Amino acid sequence: MTLDPQQLGQLKADLAETLRTLRKRAGLSQVRLAKRCNVSQSKISKIETAEITPSLVDVELILRALDAPEQLVADITSLARLTNTEWEPIRSSWRRGLEKRQAELAGLEADTLELRYFLPAMITGLLATPEYIRASLAYSPGDISRTVARKLERQALLYDTTKHFTFLLTEQAVRWAVVPPPAMAVQIDRLSSLSHLPNIRIGLIPTGIVISRGPMNTFTVYDDRLATVETFTGRTVFRDSRDVAEHLDVFSQYEQKAHFGDAARTLLQEWAALYR
């Protein structure tokens, strides 16, 4: 479902109003409901005023405490899932300026300690050379110079040893020729070099590895609190813990099949040599 910010705000307001109305009909104060849910009264208040968006677990706890009927539980749970999922169209990023999107990503990365990237098709900007970044933005309208600069600035994050990165790349992602062969060889060498950093794990999934679950989309998981999925036309943001957990599970399945360390560097050396 495509949601613009105004629609999403209305859904959050609807959810807050519904939960507040149900509590009042049940004859419970915020304090009594909070005790039943084992949460603070201030959290209940913030949920009912749409100051915070409750997770599905929060909503289920509240509905159970209010003894809501089964059909109502299903309807409200569906609404809660929508409020925890956002769709960000690529055209919106183009209108605002892609460099602003880079600032948003930098803020998100700054608040995260464990970052996981699944890359089935291309190399992400954090790992990319300047030539690769410029080429990957060739389709974007307008001047991309500031976006390239912001992407390169974000790469400093890789050297922050308080953060841990795991990048899983398919062979196609590594070998997809975004730039001419000599530049591709340099790009692949960069992956090998970065794999030596103590806080970075680069895993490779070569073609031919048997995995029954297809690599449908590029996705990133920030700690265990948020997951983003990218498509040609935009990005979906999942904040509900169940959606995040499902992406972590998929990531783990691919991670178990990947080559790391010296085995990965041997593959990278072979693939770089093909471009030379």
mmCIF file of C-alpha atoms in Angstrom, residues 3-120:
data_model
loop_
_atom_site.group_PDB
_atom_site.id
_atom_site.type_symbol
_atom_site.label_atom_id
_atom_site.label_comp_id
_atom_site.label_asym_id
_atom_site.label_seq_id
_atom_site.Cartn_x
_atom_site.Cartn_y
_atom_site.Cartn_z
ATOM 1 C CA LEU A 3 1.203 5.945 1.875
ATOM 2 C CA ASP A 4 2.285 9.555 1.697
ATOM 3 C CA PRO A 5 3.210 11.326 4.973
ATOM 4 C CA GLN A 6 -0.252 12.896 5.286
ATOM 5 C CA GLN A 7 -2.001 9.539 4.921
ATOM 6 C CA LEU A 8 0.365 7.913 7.389
ATOM 7 C CA GLY A 9 -0.233 10.691 9.909
ATOM 8 C CA GLN A 10 -3.976 10.191 9.614
ATOM 9 C CA LEU A 11 -3.636 6.439 10.170
ATOM 10 C CA LYS A 12 -1.600 7.060 13.331
ATOM 11 C CA ALA A 13 -4.201 9.525 14.562
ATOM 12 C CA ASP A 14 -6.986 7.008 13.828
ATOM 13 C CA LEU A 15 -5.179 4.291 15.777
ATOM 14 C CA ALA A 16 -4.602 6.586 18.752
ATOM 15 C CA GLU A 17 -8.247 7.695 18.786
ATOM 16 C CA THR A 18 -9.514 4.111 18.532
ATOM 17 C CA LEU A 19 -7.411 2.889 21.441
ATOM 18 C CA ARG A 20 -8.379 5.888 23.573
ATOM 19 C CA THR A 21 -12.093 5.344 22.839
ATOM 20 C CA LEU A 22 -11.885 1.638 23.686
ATOM 21 C CA ARG A 23 -10.208 2.385 27.008
ATOM 22 C CA LYS A 24 -12.871 4.885 27.989
ATOM 23 C CA ARG A 25 -15.669 2.513 26.996
ATOM 24 C CA ALA A 26 -14.080 -0.126 29.214
ATOM 25 C CA GLY A 27 -14.185 2.325 32.113
ATOM 26 C CA LEU A 28 -10.436 2.213 32.707
ATOM 27 C CA SER A 29 -8.113 5.075 33.516
ATOM 28 C CA GLN A 30 -4.725 5.307 31.824
ATOM 29 C CA VAL A 31 -3.119 4.284 35.116
ATOM 30 C CA ARG A 32 -5.198 1.105 35.455
ATOM 31 C CA LEU A 33 -4.653 0.161 31.799
ATOM 32 C CA ALA A 34 -0.920 0.731 32.164
ATOM 33 C CA LYS A 35 -0.818 -1.622 35.169
ATOM 34 C CA ARG A 36 -2.672 -4.320 33.242
ATOM 35 C CA CYS A 37 -0.220 -3.977 30.335
ATOM 36 C CA ASN A 38 2.826 -3.711 32.605
ATOM 37 C CA VAL A 39 3.895 -0.435 30.985
ATOM 38 C CA SER A 40 4.101 3.150 32.245
ATOM 39 C CA GLN A 41 1.121 5.492 32.294
ATOM 40 C CA SER A 42 3.147 7.989 30.274
ATOM 41 C CA LYS A 43 3.515 5.440 27.473
ATOM 42 C CA ILE A 44 -0.239 4.883 27.339
ATOM 43 C CA SER A 45 -0.732 8.647 27.232
ATOM 44 C CA LYS A 46 1.757 9.070 24.380
ATOM 45 C CA ILE A 47 0.110 6.242 22.422
ATOM 46 C CA GLU A 48 -3.343 7.791 22.852
ATOM 47 C CA THR A 49 -2.141 11.200 21.695
ATOM 48 C CA ALA A 50 -0.217 9.743 18.721
ATOM 49 C CA GLU A 51 3.014 11.108 20.181
ATOM 50 C CA ILE A 52 4.528 7.649 19.700
ATOM 51 C CA THR A 53 3.514 4.830 17.373
ATOM 52 C CA PRO A 54 2.781 1.599 19.277
ATOM 53 C CA SER A 55 4.229 -1.664 18.022
ATOM 54 C CA LEU A 56 1.977 -4.604 17.286
ATOM 55 C CA VAL A 57 2.983 -6.088 20.638
ATOM 56 C CA ASP A 58 1.908 -2.881 22.411
ATOM 57 C CA VAL A 59 -1.448 -2.911 20.613
ATOM 58 C CA GLU A 60 -2.069 -6.570 21.398
ATOM 59 C CA LEU A 61 -1.288 -5.987 25.077
ATOM 60 C CA ILE A 62 -3.737 -3.095 25.209
ATOM 61 C CA LEU A 63 -6.502 -4.957 23.356
ATOM 62 C CA ARG A 64 -6.068 -8.006 25.574
ATOM 63 C CA ALA A 65 -6.247 -5.822 28.680
ATOM 64 C CA LEU A 66 -9.452 -4.266 27.329
ATOM 65 C CA ASP A 67 -10.910 -7.682 26.493
ATOM 66 C CA ALA A 68 -11.685 -6.525 22.939
ATOM 67 C CA PRO A 69 -13.711 -8.878 20.666
ATOM 68 C CA GLU A 70 -11.789 -11.006 18.154
ATOM 69 C CA GLN A 71 -12.907 -9.163 15.011
ATOM 70 C CA LEU A 72 -12.032 -5.801 16.519
ATOM 71 C CA VAL A 73 -8.611 -7.130 17.496
ATOM 72 C CA ALA A 74 -8.025 -8.199 13.886
ATOM 73 C CA ASP A 75 -9.109 -4.823 12.499
ATOM 74 C CA ILE A 76 -7.037 -2.756 14.899
ATOM 75 C CA THR A 77 -3.986 -5.010 14.522
ATOM 76 C CA SER A 78 -4.165 -4.495 10.762
ATOM 77 C CA LEU A 79 -4.266 -0.730 11.309
ATOM 78 C CA ALA A 80 -1.307 -0.952 13.698
ATOM 79 C CA ARG A 81 0.768 -2.807 11.101
ATOM 80 C CA LEU A 82 0.110 -0.050 8.580
ATOM 81 C CA THR A 83 1.199 2.643 11.014
ATOM 82 C CA ASN A 84 4.494 0.786 11.527
ATOM 83 C CA THR A 85 5.198 0.594 7.804
ATOM 84 C CA GLU A 86 6.119 3.564 5.625
ATOM 85 C CA TRP A 87 6.533 3.867 1.865
ATOM 86 C CA GLU A 88 9.012 6.465 0.613
ATOM 87 C CA PRO A 89 8.767 7.016 -3.166
ATOM 88 C CA ILE A 90 12.011 7.716 -5.032
ATOM 89 C CA ARG A 91 10.346 10.687 -6.741
ATOM 90 C CA SER A 92 9.855 12.266 -3.325
ATOM 91 C CA SER A 93 13.601 11.979 -2.690
ATOM 92 C CA TRP A 94 14.303 13.532 -6.077
ATOM 93 C CA ARG A 95 12.040 16.485 -5.286
ATOM 94 C CA ARG A 96 13.652 17.097 -1.902
ATOM 95 C CA GLY A 97 17.173 16.475 -3.191
ATOM 96 C CA LEU A 98 19.053 13.220 -2.864
ATOM 97 C CA GLU A 99 21.669 14.849 -0.633
ATOM 98 C CA LYS A 100 18.955 15.295 2.028
ATOM 99 C CA ARG A 101 18.305 11.580 1.864
ATOM 100 C CA GLN A 102 22.005 11.070 2.611
ATOM 101 C CA ALA A 103 21.685 13.256 5.701
ATOM 102 C CA GLU A 104 18.735 11.143 6.899
ATOM 103 C CA LEU A 105 20.729 7.948 6.395
ATOM 104 C CA ALA A 106 23.696 9.394 8.264
ATOM 105 C CA GLY A 107 21.436 10.169 11.218
ATOM 106 C CA LEU A 108 19.966 6.692 11.180
ATOM 107 C CA GLU A 109 23.413 5.086 11.005
ATOM 108 C CA ALA A 110 24.701 7.284 13.831
ATOM 109 C CA ASP A 111 22.036 5.859 16.159
ATOM 110 C CA THR A 112 22.799 2.228 15.237
ATOM 111 C CA LEU A 113 25.485 -0.114 16.565
ATOM 112 C CA GLU A 114 24.793 -3.251 14.493
ATOM 113 C CA LEU A 115 24.173 -2.726 10.785
ATOM 114 C CA ARG A 116 23.327 -5.545 8.384
ATOM 115 C CA TYR A 117 23.126 -5.112 4.605
ATOM 116 C CA PHE A 118 21.841 -7.681 2.121
ATOM 117 C CA LEU A 119 22.945 -6.717 -1.392
ATOM 118 C CA PRO A 120 21.714 -9.040 -4.150
#
